[in-house]
Amino acid sequence: MRLAALAQPLLRLLPPETAHCAAIEALKVLAPRPGNPPDPRLAIRALGLAFPNPLGLAAGFDKNAELPAAMLNLGFGFVEVGTLTPRPQPGNPRPRLFRLGEDGAVINRFGFNNEGFERALARLARRPAGIVGVNVGANKDSADRGADYALGVATFAPVADYFAINVSSPNTPGLRDLQRRAALDELVARVVAARERAAPRRPVLVKIAPDLDEREIEDVVAVVLARGCEGLIVSNTTLARPASLRSRHRGEAGGLSGRPLFEPSTGALARAYLASGGGLTLIGAGGIEDGATALAKIEAGASLVQLYTSLALKGIGVVDAVLDGLTRAVQEGGASGVGALRGRRAREWVNRSQ
Ligand SMILES: Cc1cc2nc3c(=O)[nH]c(=O)nc-3n(C[C@H](O)[C@H](O)[C@H](O)COP(=O)(O)O)c2cc1C
């Protein structure tokens, strides 16, 4: 068992944000070495990149790009750092992270606390061997949010393997309005223009909320395709509070992630897949905690998947659990590789979430 896995029961005794900071510090010190190489059938080509496996670390865990190498060594096929904003900002007052243990969920209202572009860029200058995406956002008090995103693309082009344009955090007032068709079109036009000016030219994905309806998802897909972006990340956290929630923190404000997000985010993913006719690279996120939930995202249309909450609640063992489960699914399905399973249940997922 890895040392990092042994620490999990201790971290659970700490308040959630303290536990997160302790985990980051511990990982910096432990600096895990690479584990066994993944099964070659999990390798996948997407976004012009060769991913060793389709499981990524979702944005928000390594907001300041402190540990991409450590997380890649723990088995992730790629790591997305951020959300980063041009200037450092403190985020919302604490407490702002809540465990909903009985529900397998978390609520956060961090509000883009981060150290800003400059410090993260300096860290990323020493690029790890592996795929690192940079998730960019806008400062809370920005007078021109579009300029913040465009600056992010210009700044990180030398070091980012791809960009995630985060217009779906519920914790920066008004940010989600950037998902509306006209606003998104204007924003994406500026981001793509910045990417075309930058070198090298990097893939751009827009990260959306699970709370968009069918029509809104179709609008997003139309804009992204028309402007020449490469894909979407579906999804960020939800503002919804399903009646099934039991934990005492269920009424906290912020974005809900983890198990209760699995169904709605997979439904939204399948809609985006069908609306795009398979023409976009989709990263599925929301409630992945084992092989079955990761496989469901791929069958709903994802080329790649990401997780965060199950890592926070269960520890690093989830990475091997997901990868082992996916390897078994490829074997049992008689598929040549994990990519062959993509989208085969998209229609079912859309019908189920109607
Ligand atoms: C504590 C926390 C912080 C997050 N911070 C960010 C962030 O800064 N930027 C972002 O795009 N998504 C952020 N997310 C959303 C995750 O990247 C992911 O999209 C979402 O949590 C769904 O995946 P999960 O259910 O596996 O956690 C955050 C999630 C959590 C739980």
mmCIF file of C-alpha atoms and ligand atoms in Angstrom:
data_model
loop_
_atom_site.group_PDB
_atom_site.id
_atom_site.type_symbol
_atom_site.label_atom_id
_atom_site.label_comp_id
_atom_site.label_asym_id
_atom_site.label_seq_id
_atom_site.Cartn_x
_atom_site.Cartn_y
_atom_site.Cartn_z
ATOM 1 C CA MET A 1 0.000 0.000 0.000
ATOM 2 C CA ARG A 2 1.269 3.453 -0.801
ATOM 3 C CA LEU A 3 2.129 5.803 2.044
ATOM 4 C CA ALA A 4 -0.315 8.337 0.609
ATOM 5 C CA ALA A 5 -3.164 5.813 1.063
ATOM 6 C CA LEU A 6 -2.252 5.217 4.695
ATOM 7 C CA ALA A 7 -2.680 8.903 5.503
ATOM 8 C CA GLN A 8 -6.362 8.951 4.484
ATOM 9 C CA PRO A 9 -7.955 7.925 7.834
ATOM 10 C CA LEU A 10 -5.930 10.636 9.604
ATOM 11 C CA LEU A 11 -6.936 13.316 7.108
ATOM 12 C CA ARG A 12 -10.597 12.522 7.708
ATOM 13 C CA LEU A 13 -10.215 13.675 11.309
ATOM 14 C CA LEU A 14 -9.272 17.189 10.206
ATOM 15 C CA PRO A 15 -11.621 19.944 9.022
ATOM 16 C CA PRO A 16 -11.931 19.491 5.230
ATOM 17 C CA GLU A 17 -9.895 22.462 4.018
ATOM 18 C CA THR A 18 -7.140 21.785 6.571
ATOM 19 C CA ALA A 19 -7.074 18.153 5.412
ATOM 20 C CA HIS A 20 -6.754 19.288 1.804
ATOM 21 C CA CYS A 21 -3.836 21.607 2.607
ATOM 22 C CA ALA A 22 -2.182 18.840 4.674
ATOM 23 C CA ALA A 23 -2.557 16.392 1.786
ATOM 24 C CA ILE A 24 -0.922 18.872 -0.602
ATOM 25 C CA GLU A 25 1.990 19.457 1.779
ATOM 26 C CA ALA A 26 2.393 15.719 2.408
ATOM 27 C CA LEU A 27 2.425 14.968 -1.324
ATOM 28 C CA LYS A 28 5.085 17.644 -1.867
ATOM 29 C CA VAL A 29 7.298 16.001 0.746
ATOM 30 C CA LEU A 30 6.564 12.388 -0.190
ATOM 31 C CA ALA A 31 7.026 13.134 -3.915
ATOM 32 C CA PRO A 32 5.611 9.770 -5.017
ATOM 33 C CA ARG A 33 7.568 7.885 -7.685
ATOM 34 C CA PRO A 34 5.917 6.502 -10.811
ATOM 35 C CA GLY A 35 3.936 3.279 -10.243
ATOM 36 C CA ASN A 36 3.484 0.418 -12.701
ATOM 37 C CA PRO A 37 2.733 1.499 -16.265
ATOM 38 C CA PRO A 38 -1.001 1.264 -17.092
ATOM 39 C CA ASP A 39 -2.442 -1.455 -19.314
ATOM 40 C CA PRO A 40 -1.691 -0.391 -22.918
ATOM 41 C CA ARG A 41 -5.361 -0.903 -23.822
ATOM 42 C CA LEU A 42 -6.178 2.134 -21.661
ATOM 43 C CA ALA A 43 -4.033 4.410 -23.832
ATOM 44 C CA ILE A 44 -6.002 6.921 -25.846
ATOM 45 C CA ARG A 45 -5.268 9.597 -28.443
ATOM 46 C CA ALA A 46 -7.294 12.760 -28.030
ATOM 47 C CA LEU A 47 -6.721 16.496 -28.528
ATOM 48 C CA GLY A 48 -3.632 15.573 -30.561
ATOM 49 C CA LEU A 49 -2.048 14.108 -27.408
ATOM 50 C CA ALA A 50 -1.177 10.558 -26.360
ATOM 51 C CA PHE A 51 -2.805 9.864 -22.976
ATOM 52 C CA PRO A 52 -1.415 6.807 -21.133
ATOM 53 C CA ASN A 53 -4.889 6.290 -19.643
ATOM 54 C CA PRO A 54 -8.138 8.281 -19.771
ATOM 55 C CA LEU A 55 -8.368 9.218 -16.065
ATOM 56 C CA GLY A 56 -7.471 12.778 -15.143
ATOM 57 C CA LEU A 57 -7.353 14.782 -11.935
ATOM 58 C CA ALA A 58 -10.119 17.401 -12.159
ATOM 59 C CA ALA A 59 -9.496 21.101 -11.579
ATOM 60 C CA GLY A 60 -9.576 22.466 -8.034
ATOM 61 C CA PHE A 61 -7.335 19.917 -6.311
ATOM 62 C CA ASP A 62 -4.060 21.462 -7.496
ATOM 63 C CA LYS A 63 -5.215 25.039 -7.940
ATOM 64 C CA ASN A 64 -1.706 26.502 -7.931
ATOM 65 C CA ALA A 65 0.147 23.911 -10.019
ATOM 66 C CA GLU A 66 2.178 22.689 -7.057
ATOM 67 C CA LEU A 67 1.958 18.964 -7.692
ATOM 68 C CA PRO A 68 1.267 17.900 -11.258
ATOM 69 C CA ALA A 69 4.271 15.538 -11.287
ATOM 70 C CA ALA A 70 3.245 13.862 -8.005
ATOM 71 C CA MET A 71 -0.320 13.327 -9.209
ATOM 72 C CA LEU A 72 0.839 11.931 -12.548
ATOM 73 C CA ASN A 73 3.111 9.535 -10.646
ATOM 74 C CA LEU A 74 0.125 8.377 -8.568
ATOM 75 C CA GLY A 75 -1.402 7.026 -11.774
ATOM 76 C CA PHE A 76 -3.471 9.813 -13.306
ATOM 77 C CA GLY A 77 -3.219 9.908 -17.102
ATOM 78 C CA PHE A 78 -3.349 13.718 -16.995
ATOM 79 C CA VAL A 79 -3.697 16.523 -14.476
ATOM 80 C CA GLU A 80 -5.656 19.755 -14.802
ATOM 81 C CA VAL A 81 -4.314 22.569 -12.632
ATOM 82 C CA GLY A 82 -6.289 25.680 -11.623
ATOM 83 C CA THR A 83 -8.633 27.424 -11.729
ATOM 84 C CA LEU A 84 -6.091 30.216 -12.071
ATOM 85 C CA THR A 85 -6.978 33.894 -12.352
ATOM 86 C CA PRO A 86 -4.635 36.673 -13.566
ATOM 87 C CA ARG A 87 -4.173 38.225 -10.139
ATOM 88 C CA PRO A 88 -3.985 36.248 -6.870
ATOM 89 C CA GLN A 89 -7.204 36.334 -4.849
ATOM 90 C CA PRO A 90 -8.214 34.949 -1.443
ATOM 91 C CA GLY A 91 -11.598 33.450 -2.344
ATOM 92 C CA ASN A 92 -14.580 33.392 -0.010
ATOM 93 C CA PRO A 93 -14.414 33.414 3.811
ATOM 94 C CA ARG A 94 -13.967 30.064 5.606
ATOM 95 C CA PRO A 95 -15.523 27.628 6.167
ATOM 96 C CA ARG A 96 -16.063 27.078 2.447
ATOM 97 C CA LEU A 97 -15.628 23.317 2.024
ATOM 98 C CA PHE A 98 -18.026 20.767 3.521
ATOM 99 C CA ARG A 99 -17.930 16.959 3.531
ATOM 100 C CA LEU A 100 -21.260 15.230 2.997
ATOM 101 C CA GLY A 101 -19.936 11.816 3.972
ATOM 102 C CA GLU A 102 -23.241 9.869 3.989
ATOM 103 C CA ASP A 103 -23.979 11.179 0.506
ATOM 104 C CA GLY A 104 -20.513 10.563 -0.971
ATOM 105 C CA ALA A 105 -20.447 14.272 -1.758
ATOM 106 C CA VAL A 106 -18.818 17.606 -1.055
ATOM 107 C CA ILE A 107 -20.097 21.189 -1.207
ATOM 108 C CA ASN A 108 -17.542 23.914 -1.906
ATOM 109 C CA ARG A 109 -17.760 27.662 -2.267
ATOM 110 C CA PHE A 110 -14.056 28.445 -2.546
ATOM 111 C CA GLY A 111 -14.560 31.227 -5.105
ATOM 112 C CA PHE A 112 -11.326 30.813 -7.095
ATOM 113 C CA ASN A 113 -8.812 31.204 -4.258
ATOM 114 C CA ASN A 114 -5.460 31.003 -6.038
ATOM 115 C CA GLU A 115 -1.991 32.526 -6.258
ATOM 116 C CA GLY A 116 -2.451 33.982 -9.741
ATOM 117 C CA PHE A 117 -0.929 33.363 -13.173
ATOM 118 C CA GLU A 118 2.632 34.446 -12.442
ATOM 119 C CA ARG A 119 3.414 32.004 -9.631
ATOM 120 C CA ALA A 120 1.762 29.082 -11.366
ATOM 121 C CA LEU A 121 3.600 29.838 -14.600
ATOM 122 C CA ALA A 122 6.929 29.858 -12.768
ATOM 123 C CA ARG A 123 6.127 26.421 -11.313
ATOM 124 C CA LEU A 124 5.009 25.016 -14.651
ATOM 125 C CA ALA A 125 8.215 26.159 -16.318
ATOM 126 C CA ARG A 126 9.658 22.893 -14.964
ATOM 127 C CA ARG A 127 7.237 20.762 -16.947
ATOM 128 C CA PRO A 128 6.590 17.258 -15.652
ATOM 129 C CA ALA A 129 6.735 14.276 -17.999
ATOM 130 C CA GLY A 130 3.010 13.910 -18.619
ATOM 131 C CA ILE A 131 -0.046 15.807 -19.768
ATOM 132 C CA VAL A 132 -0.980 18.959 -17.854
ATOM 133 C CA GLY A 133 -4.027 21.062 -18.688
ATOM 134 C CA VAL A 134 -4.431 24.597 -17.361
ATOM 135 C CA ASN A 135 -7.877 25.702 -16.203
ATOM 136 C CA VAL A 136 -8.311 29.468 -16.444
ATOM 137 C CA GLY A 137 -10.877 31.811 -14.966
ATOM 138 C CA ALA A 138 -11.541 35.488 -14.307
ATOM 139 C CA ASN A 139 -10.841 37.556 -11.211
ATOM 140 C CA LYS A 140 -13.941 38.271 -9.140
ATOM 141 C CA ASP A 141 -13.484 42.043 -9.517
ATOM 142 C CA SER A 142 -12.403 41.958 -13.161
ATOM 143 C CA ALA A 143 -13.717 44.781 -15.344
ATOM 144 C CA ASP A 144 -13.322 42.615 -18.470
ATOM 145 C CA ARG A 145 -13.663 38.904 -17.844
ATOM 146 C CA GLY A 146 -13.049 37.969 -21.457
ATOM 147 C CA ALA A 147 -9.646 39.673 -21.258
ATOM 148 C CA ASP A 148 -8.745 37.532 -18.219
ATOM 149 C CA TYR A 149 -9.425 34.293 -20.103
ATOM 150 C CA ALA A 150 -7.577 35.488 -23.201
ATOM 151 C CA LEU A 151 -4.599 36.491 -21.045
ATOM 152 C CA GLY A 152 -4.619 33.024 -19.484
ATOM 153 C CA VAL A 153 -4.324 31.401 -22.887
ATOM 154 C CA ALA A 154 -1.551 33.776 -23.965
ATOM 155 C CA THR A 155 0.327 33.308 -20.665
ATOM 156 C CA PHE A 156 0.218 29.530 -20.373
ATOM 157 C CA ALA A 157 0.503 28.541 -24.061
ATOM 158 C CA PRO A 158 4.176 27.559 -23.671
ATOM 159 C CA VAL A 159 3.423 25.120 -20.826
ATOM 160 C CA ALA A 160 -0.218 23.958 -21.080
ATOM 161 C CA ASP A 161 -1.054 20.822 -23.057
ATOM 162 C CA TYR A 162 -4.654 22.035 -23.232
ATOM 163 C CA PHE A 163 -6.824 24.801 -21.813
ATOM 164 C CA ALA A 164 -10.044 24.524 -19.838
ATOM 165 C CA ILE A 165 -12.138 27.683 -20.008
ATOM 166 C CA ASN A 166 -14.065 27.650 -16.764
ATOM 167 C CA VAL A 167 -17.367 29.468 -17.220
ATOM 168 C CA SER A 168 -19.247 27.207 -14.837
ATOM 169 C CA SER A 169 -18.057 27.821 -11.287
ATOM 170 C CA PRO A 170 -21.099 28.702 -9.183
ATOM 171 C CA ASN A 171 -18.925 30.616 -6.706
ATOM 172 C CA THR A 172 -18.036 33.734 -8.700
ATOM 173 C CA PRO A 173 -21.202 35.827 -9.055
ATOM 174 C CA GLY A 174 -22.367 36.128 -12.669
ATOM 175 C CA LEU A 175 -19.685 33.808 -14.083
ATOM 176 C CA ARG A 176 -22.161 31.192 -15.247
ATOM 177 C CA ASP A 177 -23.936 33.808 -17.381
ATOM 178 C CA LEU A 178 -20.945 33.483 -19.724
ATOM 179 C CA GLN A 179 -22.459 30.148 -20.812
ATOM 180 C CA ARG A 180 -25.372 31.895 -22.555
ATOM 181 C CA ARG A 181 -25.119 31.765 -26.309
ATOM 182 C CA ALA A 182 -24.255 35.386 -27.174
ATOM 183 C CA ALA A 183 -21.899 35.867 -24.207
ATOM 184 C CA LEU A 184 -20.190 32.534 -24.824
ATOM 185 C CA ASP A 185 -19.756 33.283 -28.503
ATOM 186 C CA GLU A 186 -18.028 36.565 -27.734
ATOM 187 C CA LEU A 187 -15.846 35.003 -25.048
ATOM 188 C CA VAL A 188 -14.832 31.985 -27.110
ATOM 189 C CA ALA A 189 -14.026 34.215 -30.091
ATOM 190 C CA ARG A 190 -11.550 36.152 -27.913
ATOM 191 C CA VAL A 191 -10.054 33.014 -26.401
ATOM 192 C CA VAL A 192 -9.607 31.371 -29.791
ATOM 193 C CA ALA A 193 -8.062 34.553 -31.218
ATOM 194 C CA ALA A 194 -5.570 34.544 -28.312
ATOM 195 C CA ARG A 195 -4.781 30.894 -28.938
ATOM 196 C CA GLU A 196 -4.179 31.494 -32.659
ATOM 197 C CA ARG A 197 -1.741 34.308 -31.813
ATOM 198 C CA ALA A 198 0.069 32.194 -29.206
ATOM 199 C CA ALA A 199 2.701 29.568 -29.830
ATOM 200 C CA PRO A 200 2.384 26.661 -29.681
ATOM 201 C CA ARG A 201 -1.291 26.411 -30.639
ATOM 202 C CA ARG A 202 -3.030 24.520 -27.834
ATOM 203 C CA PRO A 203 -6.431 22.777 -27.712
ATOM 204 C CA VAL A 204 -9.219 24.665 -25.941
ATOM 205 C CA LEU A 205 -12.098 23.050 -24.027
ATOM 206 C CA VAL A 206 -15.006 24.871 -22.399
ATOM 207 C CA LYS A 207 -16.066 23.589 -18.976
ATOM 208 C CA ILE A 208 -19.813 23.717 -18.418
ATOM 209 C CA ALA A 209 -22.313 23.305 -15.594
ATOM 210 C CA PRO A 210 -24.560 20.262 -15.265
ATOM 211 C CA ASP A 211 -27.512 22.579 -14.713
ATOM 212 C CA LEU A 212 -27.895 23.591 -18.369
ATOM 213 C CA ASP A 213 -31.035 22.296 -20.100
ATOM 214 C CA GLU A 214 -31.087 20.496 -23.448
ATOM 215 C CA ARG A 215 -31.448 23.697 -25.482
ATOM 216 C CA GLU A 216 -28.611 25.416 -23.589
ATOM 217 C CA ILE A 217 -26.309 22.445 -24.145
ATOM 218 C CA GLU A 218 -27.110 22.533 -27.867
ATOM 219 C CA ASP A 219 -26.272 26.263 -27.910
ATOM 220 C CA VAL A 220 -22.928 25.672 -26.196
ATOM 221 C CA VAL A 221 -22.063 22.861 -28.605
ATOM 222 C CA ALA A 222 -23.003 25.020 -31.606
ATOM 223 C CA VAL A 223 -20.789 27.909 -30.422
ATOM 224 C CA VAL A 224 -17.842 25.689 -29.585
ATOM 225 C CA LEU A 225 -18.002 23.882 -32.930
ATOM 226 C CA ALA A 226 -18.465 27.097 -34.936
ATOM 227 C CA ARG A 227 -15.515 28.802 -33.229
ATOM 228 C CA GLY A 228 -13.182 25.847 -33.660
ATOM 229 C CA CYS A 229 -12.675 24.782 -30.040
ATOM 230 C CA GLU A 230 -11.686 21.175 -29.533
ATOM 231 C CA GLY A 231 -14.062 20.115 -26.804
ATOM 232 C CA LEU A 232 -16.039 20.394 -23.597
ATOM 233 C CA ILE A 233 -15.615 19.321 -19.999
ATOM 234 C CA VAL A 234 -18.947 18.115 -18.644
ATOM 235 C CA SER A 235 -19.314 19.007 -15.861
ATOM 236 C CA ASN A 236 -18.541 21.359 -13.033
ATOM 237 C CA THR A 237 -20.411 21.192 -9.698
ATOM 238 C CA THR A 238 -24.188 21.623 -9.428
ATOM 239 C CA LEU A 239 -26.343 24.195 -7.678
ATOM 240 C CA ALA A 240 -29.105 21.587 -7.378
ATOM 241 C CA ARG A 241 -29.778 19.902 -4.041
ATOM 242 C CA PRO A 242 -31.371 16.502 -4.693
ATOM 243 C CA ALA A 243 -34.005 15.463 -2.142
ATOM 244 C CA SER A 244 -31.947 12.330 -1.458
ATOM 245 C CA LEU A 245 -29.218 14.267 0.423
ATOM 246 C CA ARG A 246 -28.940 13.214 4.078
ATOM 247 C CA SER A 247 -25.853 14.957 5.471
ATOM 248 C CA ARG A 248 -26.221 17.847 7.888
ATOM 249 C CA HIS A 249 -24.299 20.160 5.543
ATOM 250 C CA ARG A 250 -26.725 19.683 2.633
ATOM 251 C CA GLY A 251 -28.093 23.214 3.005
ATOM 252 C CA GLU A 252 -24.696 24.944 2.610
ATOM 253 C CA ALA A 253 -24.368 27.331 -0.340
ATOM 254 C CA GLY A 254 -21.952 26.391 -3.125
ATOM 255 C CA GLY A 255 -21.396 23.698 -5.715
ATOM 256 C CA LEU A 256 -22.278 20.081 -4.950
ATOM 257 C CA SER A 257 -20.007 17.355 -6.344
ATOM 258 C CA GLY A 258 -19.544 13.613 -5.990
ATOM 259 C CA ARG A 259 -22.102 10.802 -6.088
ATOM 260 C CA PRO A 260 -25.296 12.933 -6.362
ATOM 261 C CA LEU A 261 -23.753 14.661 -9.393
ATOM 262 C CA PHE A 262 -23.146 11.428 -11.277
ATOM 263 C CA GLU A 263 -26.559 11.034 -12.960
ATOM 264 C CA PRO A 264 -27.192 14.660 -13.995
ATOM 265 C CA SER A 265 -23.638 15.231 -15.237
ATOM 266 C CA THR A 266 -23.643 11.981 -17.237
ATOM 267 C CA GLY A 267 -26.994 12.932 -18.793
ATOM 268 C CA ALA A 268 -25.584 16.339 -19.794
ATOM 269 C CA LEU A 269 -22.483 14.639 -21.211
ATOM 270 C CA ALA A 270 -24.567 12.307 -23.377
ATOM 271 C CA ARG A 271 -26.583 15.265 -24.688
ATOM 272 C CA ALA A 272 -23.383 17.110 -25.586
ATOM 273 C CA TYR A 273 -22.083 13.984 -27.338
ATOM 274 C CA LEU A 274 -25.203 13.547 -29.458
ATOM 275 C CA ALA A 275 -25.499 17.276 -30.179
ATOM 276 C CA SER A 276 -21.890 17.385 -31.400
ATOM 277 C CA GLY A 277 -22.269 14.277 -33.549
ATOM 278 C CA GLY A 278 -19.104 12.956 -31.936
ATOM 279 C CA GLY A 279 -17.219 15.946 -33.378
ATOM 280 C CA LEU A 280 -15.831 17.231 -30.067
ATOM 281 C CA THR A 281 -13.499 15.730 -27.488
ATOM 282 C CA LEU A 282 -15.520 15.417 -24.303
ATOM 283 C CA ILE A 283 -14.088 15.044 -20.812
ATOM 284 C CA GLY A 284 -16.643 13.522 -18.429
ATOM 285 C CA ALA A 285 -16.558 14.542 -14.763
ATOM 286 C CA GLY A 286 -19.011 14.242 -11.899
ATOM 287 C CA GLY A 287 -19.314 11.418 -9.412
ATOM 288 C CA ILE A 288 -16.657 9.065 -10.766
ATOM 289 C CA GLU A 289 -15.564 6.776 -7.940
ATOM 290 C CA ASP A 290 -14.844 3.364 -9.493
ATOM 291 C CA GLY A 291 -14.561 1.491 -12.774
ATOM 292 C CA ALA A 292 -18.322 1.350 -13.352
ATOM 293 C CA THR A 293 -18.876 5.095 -13.022
ATOM 294 C CA ALA A 294 -15.863 5.867 -15.244
ATOM 295 C CA LEU A 295 -17.055 3.360 -17.843
ATOM 296 C CA ALA A 296 -20.533 4.926 -17.807
ATOM 297 C CA LYS A 297 -19.022 8.329 -18.714
ATOM 298 C CA ILE A 298 -17.135 6.798 -21.633
ATOM 299 C CA GLU A 299 -20.230 4.963 -22.819
ATOM 300 C CA ALA A 300 -22.152 8.259 -22.573
ATOM 301 C CA GLY A 301 -19.626 9.884 -24.934
ATOM 302 C CA ALA A 302 -16.485 10.863 -23.017
ATOM 303 C CA SER A 303 -13.039 10.277 -24.506
ATOM 304 C CA LEU A 304 -11.458 11.173 -21.173
ATOM 305 C CA VAL A 305 -12.724 11.373 -17.592
ATOM 306 C CA GLN A 306 -11.788 13.271 -14.448
ATOM 307 C CA LEU A 307 -12.478 12.987 -10.735
ATOM 308 C CA TYR A 308 -11.947 14.988 -7.581
ATOM 309 C CA THR A 309 -14.507 14.322 -4.823
ATOM 310 C CA SER A 310 -13.965 10.556 -4.524
ATOM 311 C CA LEU A 311 -10.233 11.207 -4.168
ATOM 312 C CA ALA A 312 -10.934 13.637 -1.319
ATOM 313 C CA LEU A 313 -13.344 11.260 0.428
ATOM 314 C CA LYS A 314 -11.735 7.864 -0.189
ATOM 315 C CA GLY A 315 -8.089 8.581 -0.907
ATOM 316 C CA ILE A 316 -5.663 7.690 -3.625
ATOM 317 C CA GLY A 317 -6.896 4.073 -3.940
ATOM 318 C CA VAL A 318 -9.671 5.327 -6.255
ATOM 319 C CA VAL A 319 -7.147 5.805 -9.055
ATOM 320 C CA ASP A 320 -6.222 2.116 -9.209
ATOM 321 C CA ALA A 321 -9.860 1.116 -8.667
ATOM 322 C CA VAL A 322 -10.939 3.148 -11.723
ATOM 323 C CA LEU A 323 -8.078 1.957 -13.920
ATOM 324 C CA ASP A 324 -8.511 -1.712 -12.938
ATOM 325 C CA GLY A 325 -12.259 -1.479 -13.555
ATOM 326 C CA LEU A 326 -11.744 0.066 -16.990
ATOM 327 C CA THR A 327 -9.172 -2.585 -17.945
ATOM 328 C CA ARG A 328 -11.668 -5.322 -16.997
ATOM 329 C CA ALA A 329 -14.406 -3.607 -19.020
ATOM 330 C CA VAL A 330 -12.183 -3.536 -22.105
ATOM 331 C CA GLN A 331 -11.309 -7.219 -21.628
ATOM 332 C CA GLU A 332 -14.884 -8.322 -21.015
ATOM 333 C CA GLY A 333 -16.249 -6.241 -23.907
ATOM 334 C CA GLY A 334 -13.699 -7.795 -26.262
ATOM 335 C CA ALA A 335 -12.754 -4.244 -27.279
ATOM 336 C CA SER A 336 -9.386 -3.363 -28.793
ATOM 337 C CA GLY A 337 -9.022 -0.444 -26.408
ATOM 338 C CA VAL A 338 -10.975 1.846 -24.121
ATOM 339 C CA GLY A 339 -11.708 4.291 -26.959
ATOM 340 C CA ALA A 340 -13.856 1.665 -28.683
ATOM 341 C CA LEU A 341 -16.405 1.879 -25.847
ATOM 342 C CA ARG A 342 -17.079 5.568 -26.424
ATOM 343 C CA GLY A 343 -20.654 6.699 -26.861
ATOM 344 C CA ARG A 344 -22.278 3.290 -27.162
ATOM 345 C CA ARG A 345 -24.881 4.151 -24.510
ATOM 346 C CA ALA A 346 -25.294 7.890 -25.199
ATOM 347 C CA ARG A 347 -28.864 7.530 -26.414
ATOM 348 C CA GLU A 348 -29.817 5.501 -23.316
ATOM 349 C CA TRP A 349 -28.348 8.189 -21.055
ATOM 350 C CA VAL A 350 -30.285 10.941 -22.788
ATOM 351 C CA ASN A 351 -33.562 9.011 -22.565
ATOM 352 C CA ARG A 352 -32.921 8.227 -18.918
ATOM 353 C CA SER A 353 -32.370 11.869 -17.991
ATOM 354 C CA GLN A 354 -35.458 13.158 -19.814
HETATM 355 C C1 LIG B 1 -13.336 21.384 -3.484
HETATM 356 C C2 LIG B 1 -13.546 21.536 -4.950
HETATM 357 C C3 LIG B 1 -12.943 22.582 -5.634
HETATM 358 C C4 LIG B 1 -13.128 22.721 -7.010
HETATM 359 N N1 LIG B 1 -12.507 23.748 -7.663
HETATM 360 C C5 LIG B 1 -12.644 23.844 -9.015
HETATM 361 C C6 LIG B 1 -11.958 24.854 -9.740
HETATM 362 O O1 LIG B 1 -11.202 25.646 -9.191
HETATM 363 N N2 LIG B 1 -12.166 24.925 -11.073
HETATM 364 C C7 LIG B 1 -12.979 24.043 -11.751
HETATM 365 O O2 LIG B 1 -13.113 24.126 -12.975
HETATM 366 N N3 LIG B 1 -13.624 23.057 -11.090
HETATM 367 C C8 LIG B 1 -13.474 22.935 -9.751
HETATM 368 N N4 LIG B 1 -14.112 21.934 -9.088
HETATM 369 C C9 LIG B 1 -14.996 21.014 -9.841
HETATM 370 C C10 LIG B 1 -14.282 19.718 -10.220
HETATM 371 O O3 LIG B 1 -13.198 19.982 -11.073
HETATM 372 C C11 LIG B 1 -15.256 18.741 -10.917
HETATM 373 O O4 LIG B 1 -15.661 19.297 -12.155
HETATM 374 C C12 LIG B 1 -16.489 18.442 -10.097
HETATM 375 O O5 LIG B 1 -16.200 18.407 -8.725
HETATM 376 C C13 LIG B 1 -17.132 17.117 -10.497
HETATM 377 O O6 LIG B 1 -16.277 16.014 -10.292
HETATM 378 P P1 LIG B 1 -16.292 15.113 -8.932
HETATM 379 O O7 LIG B 1 -17.716 14.750 -8.663
HETATM 380 O O8 LIG B 1 -15.411 13.950 -9.243
HETATM 381 O O9 LIG B 1 -15.712 15.973 -7.872
HETATM 382 C C14 LIG B 1 -13.943 21.784 -7.710
HETATM 383 C C15 LIG B 1 -14.530 20.723 -7.013
HETATM 384 C C16 LIG B 1 -14.337 20.584 -5.655
HETATM 385 C C17 LIG B 1 -14.980 19.427 -4.935
#
